[in-house]
Amino acid sequence: MKARVHVMLKEGVLDPQGEAVRHALGGLGFEGVGAVRQGKVIDLELAEGTGEATVKEMCEKLLANTVIESYQIEML
Amino acid sequence: MKARVHVMLKEGVLDPQGEAVRHALGGLGFEGVGAVRQGKVIDLELAEGTGEATVKEMCEKLLANTVIESYQIEML
């Protein structure tokens, strides 16, 4: 089975990568681009029967820095 | 309107970040974790009426290195 985890900086945390992308898009002539946020996506192949609780534990312990990042788990 | 872009390394391209995550999860005692792939997710706030074609152009020109990366666009 597979799981997909999205890790994004929390609202209000400065996102310099996203800001750089926004700036670069403007420089390339793309108009009307507002806020840009960049995060990570992690695709995991897991043993059958692995529950969402286990993936949550992985997020808390390793995948996300919960002080500044939030995560979303999608079991596929 | 918003768009979400996923940028992942193509199949067959070595993913050292994903490999590091896999190794670290094993070290933390999580068993049965197979392949791990790590990519980027970019959330864009766009002017009303911006089409998927424009976002595709952003991907081709800036967001993805199409030699080694593939992208998926989701209009929200």
CSV table of N, CA and C in Angstrom, one decimal:
chain,number,residue,atom,x,y,z
A,1,MET,N,0.8,-1.2,0.0
A,1,MET,CA,0.0,0.0,0.0
A,1,MET,C,0.9,1.3,0.0
A,2,LYS,N,0.2,2.3,-0.4
A,2,LYS,CA,1.0,3.6,-0.5
A,2,LYS,C,0.4,4.7,0.3
A,3,ALA,N,1.2,5.6,0.7
A,3,ALA,CA,0.7,6.8,1.4
A,3,ALA,C,1.4,8.0,0.8
A,4,ARG,N,0.7,9.1,0.8
A,4,ARG,CA,1.3,10.4,0.3
A,4,ARG,C,1.2,11.4,1.4
A,5,VAL,N,2.3,12.0,1.8
A,5,VAL,CA,2.3,13.0,2.8
A,5,VAL,C,2.7,14.4,2.3
A,6,HIS,N,1.9,15.4,2.6
A,6,HIS,CA,2.2,16.8,2.2
A,6,HIS,C,2.7,17.5,3.4
A,7,VAL,N,3.8,18.1,3.3
A,7,VAL,CA,4.3,18.9,4.4
A,7,VAL,C,4.5,20.3,4.0
A,8,MET,N,3.7,21.2,4.6
A,8,MET,CA,3.8,22.7,4.2
A,8,MET,C,4.2,23.5,5.4
A,9,LEU,N,4.8,24.6,5.2
A,9,LEU,CA,5.0,25.6,6.2
A,9,LEU,C,3.7,26.1,6.7
A,10,LYS,N,3.5,26.3,8.0
A,10,LYS,CA,2.3,26.8,8.6
A,10,LYS,C,2.0,28.2,8.1
A,11,GLU,N,0.7,28.5,8.1
A,11,GLU,CA,0.3,29.9,7.8
A,11,GLU,C,1.1,30.9,8.7
A,12,GLY,N,1.6,31.9,8.1
A,12,GLY,CA,2.3,32.9,8.9
A,12,GLY,C,3.8,32.7,9.0
A,13,VAL,N,4.2,31.5,8.6
A,13,VAL,CA,5.7,31.3,8.6
A,13,VAL,C,6.2,31.7,7.3
A,14,LEU,N,7.2,32.5,7.3
A,14,LEU,CA,7.8,33.0,6.1
A,14,LEU,C,8.3,31.9,5.2
A,15,ASP,N,8.0,31.9,3.9
A,15,ASP,CA,8.3,30.9,3.0
A,15,ASP,C,9.2,31.5,1.9
A,16,PRO,N,10.5,31.5,2.1
A,16,PRO,CA,11.4,32.2,1.2
A,16,PRO,C,11.5,31.4,-0.2
A,17,GLN,N,11.3,30.1,-0.2
A,17,GLN,CA,11.3,29.4,-1.4
A,17,GLN,C,10.1,29.8,-2.3
A,18,GLY,N,8.9,29.9,-1.6
A,18,GLY,CA,7.7,30.3,-2.3
A,18,GLY,C,7.9,31.7,-2.9
A,19,GLU,N,8.5,32.5,-2.0
A,19,GLU,CA,8.6,33.9,-2.4
A,19,GLU,C,9.6,34.1,-3.6
A,20,ALA,N,10.6,33.2,-3.6
A,20,ALA,CA,11.5,33.2,-4.8
A,20,ALA,C,10.8,32.8,-6.0
A,21,VAL,N,10.0,31.8,-5.9
A,21,VAL,CA,9.2,31.3,-7.1
A,21,VAL,C,8.3,32.4,-7.6
A,22,ARG,N,7.6,33.1,-6.7
A,22,ARG,CA,6.7,34.1,-7.1
A,22,ARG,C,7.4,35.2,-7.8
A,23,HIS,N,8.6,35.6,-7.3
A,23,HIS,CA,9.4,36.6,-7.9
A,23,HIS,C,9.9,36.2,-9.3
A,24,ALA,N,10.3,35.0,-9.4
A,24,ALA,CA,10.8,34.5,-10.7
A,24,ALA,C,9.7,34.4,-11.7
A,25,LEU,N,8.5,34.0,-11.3
A,25,LEU,CA,7.4,33.9,-12.2
A,25,LEU,C,7.1,35.3,-12.8
A,26,GLY,N,7.1,36.3,-11.9
A,26,GLY,CA,6.9,37.7,-12.3
A,26,GLY,C,7.9,38.1,-13.3
A,27,GLY,N,9.2,37.8,-13.0
A,27,GLY,CA,10.3,38.1,-13.9
A,27,GLY,C,10.1,37.5,-15.3
A,28,LEU,N,9.5,36.3,-15.4
A,28,LEU,CA,9.3,35.6,-16.6
A,28,LEU,C,8.0,36.2,-17.4
A,29,GLY,N,7.4,37.1,-16.8
A,29,GLY,CA,6.2,37.7,-17.4
A,29,GLY,C,4.9,37.2,-17.1
A,30,PHE,N,4.8,36.3,-16.1
A,30,PHE,CA,3.5,35.7,-15.7
A,30,PHE,C,2.9,36.7,-14.8
A,31,GLU,N,1.7,37.2,-15.1
A,31,GLU,CA,1.1,38.3,-14.4
A,31,GLU,C,0.0,37.7,-13.4
A,32,GLY,N,-0.3,38.4,-12.4
A,32,GLY,CA,-1.4,38.0,-11.5
A,32,GLY,C,-1.1,36.9,-10.6
A,33,VAL,N,0.2,36.6,-10.4
A,33,VAL,CA,0.5,35.5,-9.5
A,33,VAL,C,0.6,36.1,-8.1
A,34,GLY,N,-0.3,35.6,-7.2
A,34,GLY,CA,-0.3,36.1,-5.8
A,34,GLY,C,0.6,35.2,-5.0
A,35,ALA,N,0.2,34.9,-3.8
A,35,ALA,CA,1.0,34.1,-2.9
A,35,ALA,C,1.4,32.8,-3.5
A,36,VAL,N,2.6,32.4,-3.2
A,36,VAL,CA,3.1,31.1,-3.6
A,36,VAL,C,3.7,30.4,-2.4
A,37,ARG,N,3.3,29.2,-2.1
A,37,ARG,CA,3.8,28.5,-1.0
A,37,ARG,C,4.5,27.2,-1.5
A,38,GLN,N,5.6,26.9,-1.1
A,38,GLN,CA,6.3,25.6,-1.5
A,38,GLN,C,6.4,24.7,-0.4
A,39,GLY,N,6.1,23.4,-0.6
A,39,GLY,CA,6.2,22.4,0.4
A,39,GLY,C,6.8,21.1,-0.1
A,40,LYS,N,6.8,20.1,0.7
A,40,LYS,CA,7.3,18.8,0.3
A,40,LYS,C,6.2,17.8,0.1
A,41,VAL,N,6.4,16.9,-0.8
A,41,VAL,CA,5.5,15.8,-0.9
A,41,VAL,C,6.4,14.5,-0.8
A,42,ILE,N,5.9,13.6,0.1
A,42,ILE,CA,6.7,12.4,0.3
A,42,ILE,C,5.8,11.2,0.0
A,43,ASP,N,6.2,10.4,-1.0
A,43,ASP,CA,5.4,9.1,-1.3
A,43,ASP,C,6.1,8.0,-0.7
A,44,LEU,N,5.3,7.2,0.1
A,44,LEU,CA,5.9,6.1,0.9
A,44,LEU,C,5.2,4.8,0.4
A,45,GLU,N,6.0,3.8,0.2
A,45,GLU,CA,5.5,2.4,0.0
A,45,GLU,C,5.6,1.7,1.3
A,46,LEU,N,4.4,1.2,1.7
A,46,LEU,CA,4.4,0.6,3.1
A,46,LEU,C,3.9,-0.8,3.0
A,47,ALA,N,4.2,-1.5,4.1
A,47,ALA,CA,3.8,-2.9,4.2
A,47,ALA,C,2.3,-2.9,4.3
A,48,GLU,N,1.6,-4.0,3.7
A,48,GLU,CA,0.2,-4.1,3.8
A,48,GLU,C,-0.3,-4.0,5.3
A,49,GLY,N,-1.3,-3.3,5.5
A,49,GLY,CA,-1.9,-3.2,6.8
A,49,GLY,C,-1.3,-2.1,7.7
A,50,THR,N,-0.4,-1.4,7.1
A,50,THR,CA,0.1,-0.2,7.9
A,50,THR,C,-1.0,0.8,8.0
A,51,GLY,N,-1.3,1.3,9.2
A,51,GLY,CA,-2.4,2.2,9.4
A,51,GLY,C,-1.9,3.7,9.3
A,52,GLU,N,-3.0,4.5,9.2
A,52,GLU,CA,-2.7,6.0,9.1
A,52,GLU,C,-2.0,6.4,10.4
A,53,ALA,N,-2.3,5.8,11.5
A,53,ALA,CA,-1.7,6.2,12.8
A,53,ALA,C,-0.2,6.0,12.7
A,54,THR,N,0.3,5.0,12.0
A,54,THR,CA,1.7,4.8,11.9
A,54,THR,C,2.4,5.9,11.1
A,55,VAL,N,1.7,6.2,10.0
A,55,VAL,CA,2.2,7.3,9.1
A,55,VAL,C,2.2,8.6,9.9
A,56,LYS,N,1.2,8.8,10.7
A,56,LYS,CA,1.1,10.0,11.5
A,56,LYS,C,2.4,10.1,12.5
A,57,GLU,N,2.7,8.9,13.0
A,57,GLU,CA,3.9,8.9,13.9
A,57,GLU,C,5.1,9.2,13.1
A,58,MET,N,5.2,8.7,11.9
A,58,MET,CA,6.4,9.0,11.1
A,58,MET,C,6.5,10.5,10.8
A,59,CYS,N,5.3,11.2,10.6
A,59,CYS,CA,5.3,12.6,10.4
A,59,CYS,C,5.8,13.4,11.7
A,60,GLU,N,5.3,12.9,12.8
A,60,GLU,CA,5.6,13.6,14.0
A,60,GLU,C,7.1,13.5,14.4
A,61,LYS,N,7.6,12.3,14.1
A,61,LYS,CA,9.0,12.0,14.5
A,61,LYS,C,10.0,12.4,13.5
A,62,LEU,N,9.7,12.4,12.2
A,62,LEU,CA,10.7,12.6,11.2
A,62,LEU,C,10.3,13.6,10.1
A,63,LEU,N,9.1,13.3,9.5
A,63,LEU,CA,8.9,14.0,8.2
A,63,LEU,C,8.6,15.5,8.3
A,64,ALA,N,7.9,15.9,9.4
A,64,ALA,CA,7.6,17.3,9.5
A,64,ALA,C,8.2,17.9,10.8
A,65,ASN,N,8.6,19.1,10.7
A,65,ASN,CA,9.0,19.8,11.9
A,65,ASN,C,7.7,20.6,12.4
A,66,THR,N,7.0,20.0,13.3
A,66,THR,CA,5.7,20.4,13.7
A,66,THR,C,5.6,21.8,14.3
A,67,VAL,N,6.8,22.3,14.7
A,67,VAL,CA,6.8,23.7,15.2
A,67,VAL,C,6.4,24.7,14.1
A,68,ILE,N,6.9,24.4,12.9
A,68,ILE,CA,6.7,25.4,11.8
A,68,ILE,C,6.0,24.8,10.6
A,69,GLU,N,5.8,23.4,10.6
A,69,GLU,CA,5.2,22.8,9.5
A,69,GLU,C,3.9,22.0,9.8
A,70,SER,N,3.0,22.0,8.9
A,70,SER,CA,1.8,21.1,9.1
A,70,SER,C,1.9,20.0,8.1
A,71,TYR,N,1.2,18.9,8.3
A,71,TYR,CA,1.2,17.8,7.4
A,71,TYR,C,-0.2,17.3,7.1
A,72,GLN,N,-0.3,16.7,6.0
A,72,GLN,CA,-1.6,16.0,5.6
A,72,GLN,C,-1.2,14.7,5.1
A,73,ILE,N,-2.0,13.7,5.6
A,73,ILE,CA,-1.7,12.3,5.1
A,73,ILE,C,-2.8,11.8,4.2
A,74,GLU,N,-2.5,11.2,3.1
A,74,GLU,CA,-3.4,10.6,2.2
A,74,GLU,C,-3.1,9.1,2.0
A,75,MET,N,-3.9,8.2,2.4
A,75,MET,CA,-3.7,6.8,2.2
A,75,MET,C,-4.2,6.5,0.8
A,76,LEU,N,-3.3,5.9,0.0
A,76,LEU,CA,-3.7,5.6,-1.4
A,76,LEU,C,-4.1,4.1,-1.6
B,1,MET,N,-8.2,32.3,-7.9
B,1,MET,CA,-8.2,30.8,-8.0
B,1,MET,C,-6.9,30.3,-7.6
B,2,LYS,N,-6.9,29.0,-7.4
B,2,LYS,CA,-5.6,28.4,-6.9
B,2,LYS,C,-5.2,27.2,-7.8
B,3,ALA,N,-4.0,26.9,-7.8
B,3,ALA,CA,-3.5,25.7,-8.5
B,3,ALA,C,-2.4,25.0,-7.6
B,4,ARG,N,-2.4,23.7,-7.7
B,4,ARG,CA,-1.4,23.0,-6.9
B,4,ARG,C,-0.6,22.2,-7.9
B,5,VAL,N,0.7,22.3,-7.8
B,5,VAL,CA,1.6,21.6,-8.7
B,5,VAL,C,2.5,20.6,-7.9
B,6,HIS,N,2.5,19.4,-8.4
B,6,HIS,CA,3.4,18.4,-7.8
B,6,HIS,C,4.6,18.2,-8.7
B,7,VAL,N,5.8,18.3,-8.2
B,7,VAL,CA,7.0,18.0,-9.1
B,7,VAL,C,7.7,16.9,-8.4
B,8,MET,N,7.9,15.8,-9.2
B,8,MET,CA,8.5,14.6,-8.7
B,8,MET,C,9.7,14.2,-9.6
B,9,LEU,N,10.7,13.6,-9.1
B,9,LEU,CA,11.8,13.1,-9.9
B,9,LEU,C,11.1,11.9,-10.7
B,10,LYS,N,11.6,11.8,-12.0
B,10,LYS,CA,11.0,10.8,-12.8
B,10,LYS,C,11.5,9.4,-12.3
B,11,GLU,N,10.7,8.4,-12.7
B,11,GLU,CA,11.0,7.0,-12.4
B,11,GLU,C,12.4,6.7,-12.9
B,12,GLY,N,13.2,6.1,-12.1
B,12,GLY,CA,14.6,5.7,-12.6
B,12,GLY,C,15.6,6.7,-12.3
B,13,VAL,N,15.2,7.9,-11.9
B,13,VAL,CA,16.2,8.9,-11.4
B,13,VAL,C,16.4,8.8,-9.9
B,14,LEU,N,17.7,8.6,-9.6
B,14,LEU,CA,18.0,8.4,-8.2
B,14,LEU,C,17.5,9.6,-7.3
B,15,ASP,N,16.9,9.2,-6.2
B,15,ASP,CA,16.3,10.2,-5.3
B,15,ASP,C,16.9,10.1,-3.9
B,16,PRO,N,18.1,10.8,-3.8
B,16,PRO,CA,18.8,10.7,-2.5
B,16,PRO,C,18.0,11.2,-1.3
B,17,GLN,N,17.2,12.2,-1.5
B,17,GLN,CA,16.4,12.6,-0.3
B,17,GLN,C,15.4,11.5,0.1
B,18,GLY,N,14.7,10.9,-0.8
B,18,GLY,CA,13.8,9.9,-0.5
B,18,GLY,C,14.5,8.7,0.2
B,19,GLU,N,15.7,8.4,-0.4
B,19,GLU,CA,16.5,7.3,0.2
B,19,GLU,C,16.9,7.6,1.6
B,20,ALA,N,17.3,8.9,1.9
B,20,ALA,CA,17.6,9.3,3.2
B,20,ALA,C,16.5,9.1,4.2
B,21,VAL,N,15.3,9.5,3.7
B,21,VAL,CA,14.1,9.4,4.5
B,21,VAL,C,13.8,7.9,4.8
B,22,ARG,N,13.9,7.0,3.8
B,22,ARG,CA,13.7,5.6,4.0
B,22,ARG,C,14.6,5.1,5.1
B,23,HIS,N,15.9,5.4,4.9
B,23,HIS,CA,16.9,5.0,5.9
B,23,HIS,C,16.6,5.4,7.3
B,24,ALA,N,16.2,6.7,7.4
B,24,ALA,CA,16.0,7.3,8.7
B,24,ALA,C,14.7,6.6,9.4
B,25,LEU,N,13.7,6.3,8.6
B,25,LEU,CA,12.5,5.7,9.1
B,25,LEU,C,12.9,4.3,9.6
B,26,GLY,N,13.7,3.6,8.9
B,26,GLY,CA,14.2,2.3,9.4
B,26,GLY,C,14.9,2.4,10.7
B,27,GLY,N,15.8,3.4,10.8
B,27,GLY,CA,16.5,3.7,12.0
B,27,GLY,C,15.7,4.0,13.2
B,28,LEU,N,14.5,4.6,12.9
B,28,LEU,CA,13.5,4.9,14.0
B,28,LEU,C,12.7,3.7,14.4
B,29,GLY,N,12.9,2.6,13.7
B,29,GLY,CA,12.1,1.4,14.0
B,29,GLY,C,10.9,1.1,13.2
B,30,PHE,N,10.6,2.0,12.2
B,30,PHE,CA,9.4,1.7,11.4
B,30,PHE,C,9.8,0.6,10.4
B,31,GLU,N,9.1,-0.5,10.4
B,31,GLU,CA,9.4,-1.6,9.6
B,31,GLU,C,8.5,-1.6,8.3
B,32,GLY,N,9.0,-2.3,7.3
B,32,GLY,CA,8.2,-2.5,6.1
B,32,GLY,C,8.1,-1.3,5.2
B,33,VAL,N,9.0,-0.3,5.4
B,33,VAL,CA,8.9,0.9,4.5
B,33,VAL,C,9.7,0.5,3.3
B,34,GLY,N,9.1,0.5,2.1
B,34,GLY,CA,9.7,0.3,0.8
B,34,GLY,C,10.2,1.5,0.2
B,35,ALA,N,10.1,1.7,-1.0
B,35,ALA,CA,10.6,2.9,-1.7
B,35,ALA,C,10.0,4.1,-1.1
B,36,VAL,N,10.8,5.2,-1.0
B,36,VAL,CA,10.3,6.5,-0.6
B,36,VAL,C,10.8,7.5,-1.7
B,37,ARG,N,9.8,8.3,-2.2
B,37,ARG,CA,10.2,9.3,-3.2
B,37,ARG,C,9.8,10.7,-2.6
B,38,GLN,N,10.7,11.6,-2.7
B,38,GLN,CA,10.3,13.0,-2.2
B,38,GLN,C,10.3,14.0,-3.3
B,39,GLY,N,9.3,14.8,-3.3
B,39,GLY,CA,9.2,15.8,-4.4
B,39,GLY,C,8.7,17.1,-3.8
B,40,LYS,N,8.4,18.0,-4.7
B,40,LYS,CA,8.0,19.4,-4.2
B,40,LYS,C,6.5,19.5,-4.5
B,41,VAL,N,5.8,20.3,-3.7
B,41,VAL,CA,4.5,20.7,-4.0
B,41,VAL,C,4.5,22.3,-3.9
B,42,ILE,N,3.9,22.9,-4.9
B,42,ILE,CA,3.9,24.3,-5.0
B,42,ILE,C,2.4,24.8,-5.2
B,43,ASP,N,2.0,25.6,-4.2
B,43,ASP,CA,0.6,26.1,-4.2
B,43,ASP,C,0.7,27.5,-4.8
B,44,LEU,N,-0.1,27.8,-5.8
B,44,LEU,CA,-0.1,29.1,-6.4
B,44,LEU,C,-1.4,29.8,-6.3
B,45,GLU,N,-1.4,31.0,-6.0
B,45,GLU,CA,-2.6,31.8,-6.1
B,45,GLU,C,-2.6,32.6,-7.4
B,46,LEU,N,-3.6,32.4,-8.2
B,46,LEU,CA,-3.6,33.0,-9.5
B,46,LEU,C,-4.7,33.9,-9.8
B,47,ALA,N,-4.6,34.8,-10.7
B,47,ALA,CA,-5.6,35.7,-11.1
B,47,ALA,C,-6.8,34.9,-11.6
B,48,GLU,N,-8.0,35.4,-11.4
B,48,GLU,CA,-9.2,34.7,-12.0
B,48,GLU,C,-9.0,34.5,-13.5
B,49,GLY,N,-9.4,33.3,-13.9
B,49,GLY,CA,-9.4,33.1,-15.4
B,49,GLY,C,-8.1,32.6,-15.9
B,50,THR,N,-7.1,32.4,-15.0
B,50,THR,CA,-5.8,31.8,-15.5
B,50,THR,C,-6.1,30.3,-15.8
B,51,GLY,N,-5.7,29.9,-17.0
B,51,GLY,CA,-6.0,28.6,-17.4
B,51,GLY,C,-4.9,27.6,-17.0
B,52,GLU,N,-5.2,26.3,-17.2
B,52,GLU,CA,-4.2,25.3,-16.9
B,52,GLU,C,-3.0,25.4,-17.9
B,53,ALA,N,-3.3,25.9,-19.1
B,53,ALA,CA,-2.2,26.0,-20.1
B,53,ALA,C,-1.1,27.0,-19.5
B,54,THR,N,-1.5,28.0,-18.8
B,54,THR,CA,-0.6,29.0,-18.3
B,54,THR,C,0.3,28.3,-17.2
B,55,VAL,N,-0.4,27.5,-16.4
B,55,VAL,CA,0.3,26.9,-15.3
B,55,VAL,C,1.3,25.8,-15.9
B,56,LYS,N,0.9,25.2,-17.0
B,56,LYS,CA,1.8,24.3,-17.6
B,56,LYS,C,3.0,25.0,-18.1
B,57,GLU,N,2.8,26.2,-18.7
B,57,GLU,CA,4.0,26.9,-19.2
B,57,GLU,C,4.9,27.3,-18.0
B,58,MET,N,4.3,27.6,-16.8
B,58,MET,CA,5.1,27.9,-15.6
B,58,MET,C,6.0,26.7,-15.3
B,59,CYS,N,5.4,25.5,-15.4
B,59,CYS,CA,6.1,24.3,-15.0
B,59,CYS,C,7.2,24.1,-16.0
B,60,GLU,N,7.0,24.2,-17.3
B,60,GLU,CA,8.0,24.0,-18.3
B,60,GLU,C,9.1,25.0,-18.2
B,61,LYS,N,8.8,26.2,-17.9
B,61,LYS,CA,9.8,27.3,-17.9
B,61,LYS,C,10.5,27.4,-16.5
B,62,LEU,N,9.9,27.1,-15.4
B,62,LEU,CA,10.5,27.4,-14.1
B,62,LEU,C,10.4,26.3,-13.1
B,63,LEU,N,9.2,25.8,-12.9
B,63,LEU,CA,8.9,25.0,-11.7
B,63,LEU,C,9.5,23.6,-11.7
B,64,ALA,N,9.6,23.0,-12.9
B,64,ALA,CA,10.2,21.7,-13.0
B,64,ALA,C,11.3,21.7,-14.0
B,65,ASN,N,12.3,20.8,-13.7
B,65,ASN,CA,13.4,20.5,-14.6
B,65,ASN,C,12.9,19.3,-15.4
B,66,THR,N,12.4,19.5,-16.6
B,66,THR,CA,11.7,18.4,-17.2
B,66,THR,C,12.6,17.3,-17.8
B,67,VAL,N,13.9,17.6,-17.7
B,67,VAL,CA,14.9,16.5,-18.0
B,67,VAL,C,14.8,15.3,-17.0
B,68,ILE,N,14.7,15.7,-15.7
B,68,ILE,CA,14.7,14.7,-14.7
B,68,ILE,C,13.4,14.7,-13.8
B,69,GLU,N,12.5,15.7,-14.0
B,69,GLU,CA,11.4,15.8,-13.2
B,69,GLU,C,10.1,15.7,-14.0
B,70,SER,N,9.0,15.2,-13.4
B,70,SER,CA,7.7,15.2,-14.0
B,70,SER,C,6.8,16.1,-13.1
B,71,TYR,N,5.8,16.6,-13.7
B,71,TYR,CA,4.9,17.5,-12.9
B,71,TYR,C,3.4,17.1,-13.2
B,72,GLN,N,2.6,17.4,-12.2
B,72,GLN,CA,1.2,17.2,-12.3
B,72,GLN,C,0.5,18.5,-11.8
B,73,ILE,N,-0.5,18.9,-12.6
B,73,ILE,CA,-1.2,20.2,-12.2
B,73,ILE,C,-2.6,19.9,-11.8
B,74,GLU,N,-3.0,20.5,-10.7
B,74,GLU,CA,-4.3,20.3,-10.1
B,74,GLU,C,-4.9,21.7,-10.0
B,75,MET,N,-6.0,22.0,-10.7
B,75,MET,CA,-6.6,23.3,-10.6
B,75,MET,C,-7.6,23.2,-9.4
B,76,LEU,N,-7.6,24.1,-8.4
B,76,LEU,CA,-8.5,24.0,-7.3
B,76,LEU,C,-9.6,24.9,-7.3
